[in-house]
mmCIF file of C-alpha atoms in Angstrom:
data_model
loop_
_atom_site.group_PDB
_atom_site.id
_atom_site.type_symbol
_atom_site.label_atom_id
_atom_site.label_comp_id
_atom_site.label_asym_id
_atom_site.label_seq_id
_atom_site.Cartn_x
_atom_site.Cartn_y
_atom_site.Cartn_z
ATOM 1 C CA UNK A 29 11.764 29.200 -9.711
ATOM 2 C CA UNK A 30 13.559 27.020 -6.798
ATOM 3 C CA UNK A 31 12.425 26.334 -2.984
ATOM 4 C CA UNK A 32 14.400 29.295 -2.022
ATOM 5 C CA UNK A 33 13.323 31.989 -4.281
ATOM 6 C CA UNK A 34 9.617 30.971 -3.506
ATOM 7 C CA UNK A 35 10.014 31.011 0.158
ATOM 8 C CA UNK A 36 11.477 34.443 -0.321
ATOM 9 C CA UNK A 37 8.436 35.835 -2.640
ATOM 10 C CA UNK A 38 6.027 34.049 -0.066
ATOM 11 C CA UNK A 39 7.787 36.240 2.493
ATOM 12 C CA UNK A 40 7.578 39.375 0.772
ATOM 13 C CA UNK A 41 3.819 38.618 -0.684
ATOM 14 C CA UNK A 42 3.097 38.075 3.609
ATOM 15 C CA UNK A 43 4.756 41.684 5.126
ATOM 16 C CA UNK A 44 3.680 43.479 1.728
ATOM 17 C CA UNK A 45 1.129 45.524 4.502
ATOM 18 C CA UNK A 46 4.579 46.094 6.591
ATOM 19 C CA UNK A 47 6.557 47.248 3.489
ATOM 20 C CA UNK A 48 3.566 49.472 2.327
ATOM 21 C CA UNK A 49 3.751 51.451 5.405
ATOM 22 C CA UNK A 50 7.380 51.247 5.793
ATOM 23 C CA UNK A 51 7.505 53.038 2.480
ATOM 24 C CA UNK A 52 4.799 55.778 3.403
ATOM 25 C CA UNK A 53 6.816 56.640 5.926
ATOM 26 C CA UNK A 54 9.791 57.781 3.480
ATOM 27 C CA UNK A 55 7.584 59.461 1.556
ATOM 28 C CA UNK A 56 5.587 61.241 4.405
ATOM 29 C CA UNK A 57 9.905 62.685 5.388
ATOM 30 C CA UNK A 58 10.605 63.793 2.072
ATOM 31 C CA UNK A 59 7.235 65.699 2.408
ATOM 32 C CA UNK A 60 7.551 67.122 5.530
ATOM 33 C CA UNK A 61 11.332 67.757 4.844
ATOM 34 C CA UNK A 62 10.221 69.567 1.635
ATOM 35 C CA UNK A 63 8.013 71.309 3.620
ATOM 36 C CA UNK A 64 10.807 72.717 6.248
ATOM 37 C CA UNK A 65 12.874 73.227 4.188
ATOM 38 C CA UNK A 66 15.412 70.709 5.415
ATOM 39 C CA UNK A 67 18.629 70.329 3.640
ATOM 40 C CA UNK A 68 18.377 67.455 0.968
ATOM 41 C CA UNK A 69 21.176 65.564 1.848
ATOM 42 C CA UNK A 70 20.164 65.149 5.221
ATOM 43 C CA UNK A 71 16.984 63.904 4.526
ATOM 44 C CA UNK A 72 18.653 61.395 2.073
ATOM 45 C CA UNK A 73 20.966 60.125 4.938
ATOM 46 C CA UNK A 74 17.742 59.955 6.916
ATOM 47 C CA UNK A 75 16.152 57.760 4.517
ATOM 48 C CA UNK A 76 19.275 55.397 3.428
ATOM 49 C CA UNK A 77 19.758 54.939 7.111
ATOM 50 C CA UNK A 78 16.105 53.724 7.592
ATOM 51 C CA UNK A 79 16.303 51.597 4.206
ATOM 52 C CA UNK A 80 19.669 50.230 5.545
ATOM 53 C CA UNK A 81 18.381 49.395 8.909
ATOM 54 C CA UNK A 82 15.176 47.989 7.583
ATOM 55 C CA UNK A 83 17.043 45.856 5.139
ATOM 56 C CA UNK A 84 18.797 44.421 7.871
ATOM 57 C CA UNK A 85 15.711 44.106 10.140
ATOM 58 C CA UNK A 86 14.020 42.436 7.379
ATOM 59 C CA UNK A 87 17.272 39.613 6.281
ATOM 60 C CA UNK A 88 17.584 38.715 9.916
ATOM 61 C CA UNK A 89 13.684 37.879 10.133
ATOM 62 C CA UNK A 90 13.611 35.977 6.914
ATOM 63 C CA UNK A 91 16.447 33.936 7.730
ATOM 64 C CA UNK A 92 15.024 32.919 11.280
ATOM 65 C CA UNK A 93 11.534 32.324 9.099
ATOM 66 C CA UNK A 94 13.373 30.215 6.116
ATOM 67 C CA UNK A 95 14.950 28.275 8.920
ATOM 68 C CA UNK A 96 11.975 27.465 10.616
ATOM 69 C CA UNK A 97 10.112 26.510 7.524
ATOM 70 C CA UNK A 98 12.753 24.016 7.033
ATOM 71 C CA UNK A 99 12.662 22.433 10.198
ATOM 72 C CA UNK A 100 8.801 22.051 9.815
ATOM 73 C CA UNK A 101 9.599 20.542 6.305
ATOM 74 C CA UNK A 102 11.720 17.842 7.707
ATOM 75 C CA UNK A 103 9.105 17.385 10.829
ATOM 76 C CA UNK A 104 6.514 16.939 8.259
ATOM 77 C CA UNK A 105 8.444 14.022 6.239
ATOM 78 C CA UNK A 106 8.957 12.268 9.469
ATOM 79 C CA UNK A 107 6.072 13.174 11.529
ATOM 80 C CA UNK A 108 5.413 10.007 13.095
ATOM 81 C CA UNK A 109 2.879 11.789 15.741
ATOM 82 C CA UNK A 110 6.073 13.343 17.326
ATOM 83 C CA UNK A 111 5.921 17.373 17.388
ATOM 84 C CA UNK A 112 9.077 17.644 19.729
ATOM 85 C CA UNK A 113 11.316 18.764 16.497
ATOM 86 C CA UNK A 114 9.050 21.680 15.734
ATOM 87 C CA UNK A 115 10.508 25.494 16.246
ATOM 88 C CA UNK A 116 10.022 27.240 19.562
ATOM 89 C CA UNK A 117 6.783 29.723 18.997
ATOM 90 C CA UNK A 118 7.796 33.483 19.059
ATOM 91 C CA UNK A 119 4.146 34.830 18.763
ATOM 92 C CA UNK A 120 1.168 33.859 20.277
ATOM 93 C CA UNK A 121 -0.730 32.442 17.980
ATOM 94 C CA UNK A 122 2.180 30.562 16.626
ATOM 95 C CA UNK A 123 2.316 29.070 20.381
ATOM 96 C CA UNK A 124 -1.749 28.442 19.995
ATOM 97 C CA UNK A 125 -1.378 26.719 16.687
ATOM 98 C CA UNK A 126 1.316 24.232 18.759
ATOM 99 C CA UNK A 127 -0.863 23.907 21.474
ATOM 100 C CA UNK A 128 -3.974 23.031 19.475
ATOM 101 C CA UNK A 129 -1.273 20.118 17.629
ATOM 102 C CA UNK A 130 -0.508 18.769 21.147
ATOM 103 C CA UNK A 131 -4.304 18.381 21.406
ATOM 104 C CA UNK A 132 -4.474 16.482 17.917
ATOM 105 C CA UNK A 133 -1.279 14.420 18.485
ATOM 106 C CA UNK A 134 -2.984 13.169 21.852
ATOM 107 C CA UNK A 135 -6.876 12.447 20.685
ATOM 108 C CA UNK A 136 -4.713 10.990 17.200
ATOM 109 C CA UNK A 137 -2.864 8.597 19.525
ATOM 110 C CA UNK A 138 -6.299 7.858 21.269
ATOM 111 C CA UNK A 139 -7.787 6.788 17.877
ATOM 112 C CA UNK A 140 -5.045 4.767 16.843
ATOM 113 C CA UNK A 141 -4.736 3.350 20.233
ATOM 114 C CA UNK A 142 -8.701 2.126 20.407
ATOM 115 C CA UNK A 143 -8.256 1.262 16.769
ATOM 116 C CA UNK A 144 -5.174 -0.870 16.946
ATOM 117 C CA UNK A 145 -7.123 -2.907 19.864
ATOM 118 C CA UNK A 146 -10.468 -3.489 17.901
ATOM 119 C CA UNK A 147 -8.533 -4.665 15.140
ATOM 120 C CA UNK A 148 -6.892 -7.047 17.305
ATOM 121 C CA UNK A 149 -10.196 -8.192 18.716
ATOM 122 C CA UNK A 150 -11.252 -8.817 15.808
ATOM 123 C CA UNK A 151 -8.249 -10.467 14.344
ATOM 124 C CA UNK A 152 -8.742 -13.217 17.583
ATOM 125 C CA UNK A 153 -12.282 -13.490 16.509
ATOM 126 C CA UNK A 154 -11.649 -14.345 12.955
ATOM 127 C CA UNK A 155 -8.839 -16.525 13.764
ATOM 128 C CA UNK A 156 -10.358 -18.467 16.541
ATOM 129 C CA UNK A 157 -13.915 -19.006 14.129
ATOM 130 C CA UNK A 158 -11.101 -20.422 11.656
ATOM 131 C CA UNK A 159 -10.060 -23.029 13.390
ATOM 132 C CA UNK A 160 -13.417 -23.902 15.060
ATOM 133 C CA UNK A 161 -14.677 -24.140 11.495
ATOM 134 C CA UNK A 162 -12.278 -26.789 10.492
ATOM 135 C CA UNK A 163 -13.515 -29.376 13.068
ATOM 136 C CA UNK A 164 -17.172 -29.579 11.107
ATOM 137 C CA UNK A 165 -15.661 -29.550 7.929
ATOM 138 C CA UNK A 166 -13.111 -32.585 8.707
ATOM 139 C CA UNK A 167 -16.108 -34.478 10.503
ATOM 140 C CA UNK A 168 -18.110 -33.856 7.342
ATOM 141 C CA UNK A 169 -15.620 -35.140 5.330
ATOM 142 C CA UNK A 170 -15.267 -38.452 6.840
ATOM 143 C CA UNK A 171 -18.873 -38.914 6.732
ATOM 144 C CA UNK A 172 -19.293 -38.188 3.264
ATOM 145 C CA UNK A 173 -16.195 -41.009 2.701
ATOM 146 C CA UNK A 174 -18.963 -43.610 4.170
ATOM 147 C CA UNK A 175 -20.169 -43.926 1.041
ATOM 148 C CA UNK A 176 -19.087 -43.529 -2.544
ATOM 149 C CA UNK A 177 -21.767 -42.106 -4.599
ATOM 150 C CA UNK A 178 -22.049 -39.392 -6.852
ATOM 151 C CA UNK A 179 -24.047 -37.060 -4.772
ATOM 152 C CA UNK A 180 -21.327 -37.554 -1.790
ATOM 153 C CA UNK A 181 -18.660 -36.971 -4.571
ATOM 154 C CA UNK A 182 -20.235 -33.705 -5.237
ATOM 155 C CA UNK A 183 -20.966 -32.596 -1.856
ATOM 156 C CA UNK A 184 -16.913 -33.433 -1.280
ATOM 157 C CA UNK A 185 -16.329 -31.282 -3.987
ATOM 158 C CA UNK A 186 -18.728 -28.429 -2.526
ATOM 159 C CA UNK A 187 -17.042 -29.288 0.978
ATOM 160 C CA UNK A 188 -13.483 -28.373 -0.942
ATOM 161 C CA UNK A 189 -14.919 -25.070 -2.086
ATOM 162 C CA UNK A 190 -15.646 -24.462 1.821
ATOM 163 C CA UNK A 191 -12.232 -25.470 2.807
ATOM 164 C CA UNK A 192 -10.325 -23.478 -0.005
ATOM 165 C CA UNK A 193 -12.601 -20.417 1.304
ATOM 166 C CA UNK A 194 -11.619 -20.630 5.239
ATOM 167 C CA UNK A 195 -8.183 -21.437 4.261
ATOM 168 C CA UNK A 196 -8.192 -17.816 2.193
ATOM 169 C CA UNK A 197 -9.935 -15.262 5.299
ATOM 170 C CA UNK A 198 -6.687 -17.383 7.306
ATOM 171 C CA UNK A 199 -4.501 -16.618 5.084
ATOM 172 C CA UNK A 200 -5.602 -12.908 5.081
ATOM 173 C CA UNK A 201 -5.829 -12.343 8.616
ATOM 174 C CA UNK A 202 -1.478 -13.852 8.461
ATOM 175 C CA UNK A 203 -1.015 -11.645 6.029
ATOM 176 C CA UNK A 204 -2.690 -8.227 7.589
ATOM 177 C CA UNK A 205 -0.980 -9.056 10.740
ATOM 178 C CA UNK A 206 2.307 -7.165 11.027
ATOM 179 C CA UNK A 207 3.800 -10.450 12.694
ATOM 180 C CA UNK A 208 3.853 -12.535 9.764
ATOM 181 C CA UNK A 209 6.663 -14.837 9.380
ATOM 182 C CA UNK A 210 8.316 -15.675 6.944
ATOM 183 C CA UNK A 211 11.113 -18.857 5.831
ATOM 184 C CA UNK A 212 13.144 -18.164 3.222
ATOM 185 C CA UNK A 213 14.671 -21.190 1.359
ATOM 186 C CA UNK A 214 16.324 -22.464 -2.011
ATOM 187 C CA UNK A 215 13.132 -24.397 -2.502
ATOM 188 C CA UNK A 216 12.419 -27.497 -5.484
ATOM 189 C CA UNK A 217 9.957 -25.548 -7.319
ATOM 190 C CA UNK A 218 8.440 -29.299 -8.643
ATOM 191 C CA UNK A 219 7.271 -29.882 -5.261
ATOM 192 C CA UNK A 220 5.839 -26.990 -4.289
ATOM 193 C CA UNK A 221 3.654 -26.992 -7.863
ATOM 194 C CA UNK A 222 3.165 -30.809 -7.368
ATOM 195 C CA UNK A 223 1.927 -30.290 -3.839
ATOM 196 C CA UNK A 224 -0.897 -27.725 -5.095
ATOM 197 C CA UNK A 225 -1.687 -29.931 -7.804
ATOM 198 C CA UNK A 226 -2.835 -32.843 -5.626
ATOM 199 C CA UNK A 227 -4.915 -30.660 -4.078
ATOM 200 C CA UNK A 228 -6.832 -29.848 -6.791
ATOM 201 C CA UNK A 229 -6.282 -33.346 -8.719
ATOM 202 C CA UNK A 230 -10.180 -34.252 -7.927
ATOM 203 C CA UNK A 231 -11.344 -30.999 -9.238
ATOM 204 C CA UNK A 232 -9.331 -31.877 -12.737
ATOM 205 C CA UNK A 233 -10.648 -35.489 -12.849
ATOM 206 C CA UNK A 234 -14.232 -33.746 -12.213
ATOM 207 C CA UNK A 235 -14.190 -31.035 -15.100
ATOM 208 C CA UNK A 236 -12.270 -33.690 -17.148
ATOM 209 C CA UNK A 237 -9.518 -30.782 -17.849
ATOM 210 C CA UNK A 238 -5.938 -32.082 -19.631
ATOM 211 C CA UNK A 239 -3.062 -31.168 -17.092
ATOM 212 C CA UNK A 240 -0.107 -30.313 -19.008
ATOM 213 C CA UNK A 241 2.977 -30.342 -16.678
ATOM 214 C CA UNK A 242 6.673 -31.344 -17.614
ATOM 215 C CA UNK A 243 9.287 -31.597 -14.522
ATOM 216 C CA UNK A 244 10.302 -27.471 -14.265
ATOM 217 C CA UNK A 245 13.897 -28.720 -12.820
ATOM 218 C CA UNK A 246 13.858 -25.107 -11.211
ATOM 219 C CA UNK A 247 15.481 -24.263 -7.861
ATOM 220 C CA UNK A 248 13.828 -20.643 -6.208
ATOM 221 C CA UNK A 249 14.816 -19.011 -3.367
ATOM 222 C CA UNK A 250 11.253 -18.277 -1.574
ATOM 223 C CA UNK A 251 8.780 -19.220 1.337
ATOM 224 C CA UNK A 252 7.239 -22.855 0.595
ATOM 225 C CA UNK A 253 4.540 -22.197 2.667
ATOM 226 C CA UNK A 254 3.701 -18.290 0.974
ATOM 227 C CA UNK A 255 4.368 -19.204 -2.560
ATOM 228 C CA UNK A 256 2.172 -22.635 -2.511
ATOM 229 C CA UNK A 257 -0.809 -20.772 -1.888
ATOM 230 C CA UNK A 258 -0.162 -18.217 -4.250
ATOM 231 C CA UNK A 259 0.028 -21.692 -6.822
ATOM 232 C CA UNK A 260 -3.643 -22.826 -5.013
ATOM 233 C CA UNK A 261 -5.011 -19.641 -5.801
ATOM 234 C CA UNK A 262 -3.902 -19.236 -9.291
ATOM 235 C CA UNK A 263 -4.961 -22.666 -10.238
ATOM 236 C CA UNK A 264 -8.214 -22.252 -8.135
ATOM 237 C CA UNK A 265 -8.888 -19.428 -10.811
ATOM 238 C CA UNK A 266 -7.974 -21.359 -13.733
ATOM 239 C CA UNK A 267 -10.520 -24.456 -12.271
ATOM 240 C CA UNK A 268 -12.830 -22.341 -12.063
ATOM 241 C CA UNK A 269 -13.248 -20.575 -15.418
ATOM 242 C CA UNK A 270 -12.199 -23.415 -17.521
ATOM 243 C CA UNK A 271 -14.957 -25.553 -18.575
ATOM 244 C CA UNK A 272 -13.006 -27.714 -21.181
ATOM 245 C CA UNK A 273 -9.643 -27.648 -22.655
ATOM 246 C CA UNK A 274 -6.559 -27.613 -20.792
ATOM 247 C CA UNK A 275 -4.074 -26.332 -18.020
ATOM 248 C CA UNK A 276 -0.499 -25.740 -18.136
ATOM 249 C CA UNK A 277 2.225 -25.196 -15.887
ATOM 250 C CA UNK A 278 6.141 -24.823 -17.850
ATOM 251 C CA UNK A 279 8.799 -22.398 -17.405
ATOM 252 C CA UNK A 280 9.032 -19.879 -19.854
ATOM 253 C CA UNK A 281 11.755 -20.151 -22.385
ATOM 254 C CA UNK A 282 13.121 -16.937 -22.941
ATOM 255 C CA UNK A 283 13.202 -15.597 -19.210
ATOM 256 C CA UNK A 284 14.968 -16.564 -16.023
ATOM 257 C CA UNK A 285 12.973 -18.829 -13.478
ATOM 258 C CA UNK A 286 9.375 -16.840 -15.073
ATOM 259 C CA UNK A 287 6.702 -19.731 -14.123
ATOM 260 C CA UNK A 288 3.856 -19.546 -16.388
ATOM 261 C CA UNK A 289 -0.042 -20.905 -15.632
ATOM 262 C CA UNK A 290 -1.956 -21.044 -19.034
ATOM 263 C CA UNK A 291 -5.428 -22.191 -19.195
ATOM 264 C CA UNK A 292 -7.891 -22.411 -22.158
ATOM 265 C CA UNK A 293 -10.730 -20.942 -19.905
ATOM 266 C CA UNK A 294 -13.196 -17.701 -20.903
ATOM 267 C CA UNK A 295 -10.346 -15.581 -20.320
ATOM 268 C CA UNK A 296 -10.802 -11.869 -18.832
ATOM 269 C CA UNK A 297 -11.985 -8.411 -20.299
ATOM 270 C CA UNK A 298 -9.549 -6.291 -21.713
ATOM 271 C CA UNK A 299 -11.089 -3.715 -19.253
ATOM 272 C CA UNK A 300 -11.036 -5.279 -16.073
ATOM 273 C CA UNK A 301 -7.567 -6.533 -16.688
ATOM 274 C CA UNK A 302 -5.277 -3.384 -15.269
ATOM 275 C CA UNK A 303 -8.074 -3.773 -11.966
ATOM 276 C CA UNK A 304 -7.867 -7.974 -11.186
ATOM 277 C CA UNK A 305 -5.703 -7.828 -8.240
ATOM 278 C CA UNK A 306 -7.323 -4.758 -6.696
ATOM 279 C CA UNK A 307 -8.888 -5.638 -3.371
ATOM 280 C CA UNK A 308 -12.417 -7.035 -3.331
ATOM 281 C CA UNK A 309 -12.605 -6.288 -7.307
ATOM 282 C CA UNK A 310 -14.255 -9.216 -9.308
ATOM 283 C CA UNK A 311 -15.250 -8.120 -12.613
ATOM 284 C CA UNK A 312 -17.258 -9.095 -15.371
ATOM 285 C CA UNK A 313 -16.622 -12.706 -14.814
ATOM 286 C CA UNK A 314 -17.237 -12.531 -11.162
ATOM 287 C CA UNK A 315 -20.215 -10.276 -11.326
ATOM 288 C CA UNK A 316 -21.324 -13.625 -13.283
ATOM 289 C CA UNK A 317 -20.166 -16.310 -11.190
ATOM 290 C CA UNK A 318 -21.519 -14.399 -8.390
ATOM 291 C CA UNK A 319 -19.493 -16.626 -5.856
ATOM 292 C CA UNK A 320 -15.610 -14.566 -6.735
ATOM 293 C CA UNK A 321 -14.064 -12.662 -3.196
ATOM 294 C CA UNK A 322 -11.820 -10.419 -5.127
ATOM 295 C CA UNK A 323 -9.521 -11.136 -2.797
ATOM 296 C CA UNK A 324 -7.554 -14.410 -4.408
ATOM 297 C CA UNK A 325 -5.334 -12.229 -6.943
ATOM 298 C CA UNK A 326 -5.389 -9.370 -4.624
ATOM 299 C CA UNK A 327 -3.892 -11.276 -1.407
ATOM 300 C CA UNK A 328 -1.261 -12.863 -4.066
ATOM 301 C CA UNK A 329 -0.295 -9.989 -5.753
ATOM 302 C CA UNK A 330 0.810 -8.762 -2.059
ATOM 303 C CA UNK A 331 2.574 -12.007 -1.279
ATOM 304 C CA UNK A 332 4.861 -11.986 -4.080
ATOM 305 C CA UNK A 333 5.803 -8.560 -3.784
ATOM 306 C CA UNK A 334 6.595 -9.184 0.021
ATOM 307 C CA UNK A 335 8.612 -12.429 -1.270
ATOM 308 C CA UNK A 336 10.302 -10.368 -4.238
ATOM 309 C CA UNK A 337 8.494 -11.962 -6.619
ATOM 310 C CA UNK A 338 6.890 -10.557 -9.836
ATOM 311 C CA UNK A 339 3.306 -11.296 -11.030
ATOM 312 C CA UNK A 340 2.173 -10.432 -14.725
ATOM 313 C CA UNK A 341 -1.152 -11.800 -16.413
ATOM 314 C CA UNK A 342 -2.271 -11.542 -20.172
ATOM 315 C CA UNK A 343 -5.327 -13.031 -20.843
ATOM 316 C CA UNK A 344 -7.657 -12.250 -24.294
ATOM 317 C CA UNK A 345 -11.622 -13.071 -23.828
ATOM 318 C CA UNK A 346 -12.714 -16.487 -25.107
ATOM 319 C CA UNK A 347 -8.546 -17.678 -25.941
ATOM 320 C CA UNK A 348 -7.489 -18.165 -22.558
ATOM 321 C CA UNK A 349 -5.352 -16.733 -19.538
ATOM 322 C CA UNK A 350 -1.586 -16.435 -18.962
ATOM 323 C CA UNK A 351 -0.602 -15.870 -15.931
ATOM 324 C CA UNK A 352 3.552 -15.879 -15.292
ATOM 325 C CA UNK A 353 5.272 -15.364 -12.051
ATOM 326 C CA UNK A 354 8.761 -14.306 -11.725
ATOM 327 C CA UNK A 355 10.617 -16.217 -9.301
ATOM 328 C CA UNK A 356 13.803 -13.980 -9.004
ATOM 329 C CA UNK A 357 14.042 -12.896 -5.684
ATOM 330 C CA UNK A 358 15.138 -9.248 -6.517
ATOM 331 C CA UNK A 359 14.149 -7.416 -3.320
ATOM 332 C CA UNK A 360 12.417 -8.978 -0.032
ATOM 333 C CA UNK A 361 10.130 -6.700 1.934
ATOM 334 C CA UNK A 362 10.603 -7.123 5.399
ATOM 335 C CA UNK A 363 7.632 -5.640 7.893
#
């Protein structure tokens, strides 16, 4: 059955009280014409007349209803707190219902307003601790280059885990706020990759992991700045849950600018793969690290699709994990 056949069954299902009556009343002037003795074919011009002019009663009304269930449709799709497109009340409790929706628009706005203004509270909270942060990591750092030892090399290495963490609630708060920027360039992929690799060079000399990297010779349109830490956190993963083996970073063959991050590492579950870029979901494998966000795929995931970019990952349990980026720049989300 279509919109307009079930609008018209929802009007007669809502006056079936009206039509009832309507129709007792026919009956009660066939009665009482039977009764009298009146001529038949006056009380059957009586009774077309009343069916005629109730017909006609009834099409106008349903027409002025279908309309105005229309216009609420299209209010409803584009509601945006503004009730100014809704149809002028004929009854009184249809002017009640608008008045109590005033009421809701203006508490709604309220909310939104007080809401909007914690959020950015807190936003200059988070962002100001940020940067504060960074001034006792850097003075830590130079005093753990004093001396070479291995307990300073693994407090450096702790001191890196710090970093990488701060640099990801930055990153988030950029990313939640609706003023991001972004600079889109044709951009050497080899430097970007190369850049996030040298910042994670002393964790692969650490867990003695093989780096296997061939020049990509791959030009992307993207944001340098967006897509290298999408690279960080990728490889920050595949550090992390590769004890021994390798890493690899190549284009894959049979695909248009696809880059592909293989590791040898423990790999993921089968079922906490469709879930490992939801927000603040870690898994089996971060249940057992105990240290995973959840938020490292998840804030990636969203930066790709805001740069056009795809994101895929296969991965099988104790083999490894494949994780392959598409670097076509098919549509760009703007906000």
């Amino acid at each position: 059955m279509n919109e307009k056949g079930t609008i018209f069954f929802s009007y007669i299902k809502y006056h079936r009280k009206s039509l009832a009556l309507f129709s007792c009343f026919i009956l009660l002037n066939w009665i009482i014409g039977y009764l009298y003795h009146t001529p038949t074919e006056m009380t059957l011009y009586w009774t077309v007349l009343c069916l005629i002019l109730g017909i006609l009663c009834m099409t106008v009304d349903f027409l002025r209803k279908r309309r105005n269930h229309f216009i609420l449709e299209n209010v409803k799709k584009n509601i945006h707190l503004n009730l100014e497109h809704l149809p002028r009340p004929e009854t009184i409790a249809e002017k009640d219902y608008q008045n109590f929706l005033d009421i809701l628009r203006e508490d709604l706005s309220d909310f939104h307003t007080a809401a909007g203004k914690n959020r950015q509270e807190m936003t200059d909270y988070y962002t100001l601790w940020v940067h504060q942060i960074k001034t006792p990591i850097a003075a830590m750092r130079l005093i753990l280059q004093e001396e070479d030892n291995e307990t300073n090399r693994e407090l450096s290495i702790q001191l890196f885990s710090v970093e990488q963490y701060v640099e990801l609630v930055l990153q988030y708060i950029r990313l939640e706020s609706i003023s991001t920027d972004y600079d889109f360039k044709m951009q050497e992929l080899d430097e970007i990759v190369r850049q996030a690799l040298r910042k994670y060079a002393p964790l692969f000399i650490r867990k003695r992991l093989i780096l296997r990297y061939e020049p990509l010779n791959c030009r992307v349109l993207t944001d340098e700045k967006w897509i290298c830490f999408v690279l960080e956190q990728i490889l920050s993963n595949a550090l992390k849950y590769t004890e021994n083996g390798s890493i690899s970073i190549y284009m894959k063959a049979d695909s248009d600018k696809t880059l592909v991050i293989e590791d040898t590492g423990i790999g993921i579950a089968a079922e906490d793969l469709p879930r490992i870029c939801e927000k603040n979901f870690t898994g089996y494998n971060g249940r057992r690290d105990k240290k995973a966000s959840g938020l490292g795929l998840y804030l990636s995931r969203k930066i790709l699709k805001k740069l056009g970019h795809g994101l895929k990952i296969e991965s099988e349990p104790g083999v490894g994990t494949r994780v392959m980026i598409s670097l076509n720049t098919a549509h760009i989300n703007y906000e």
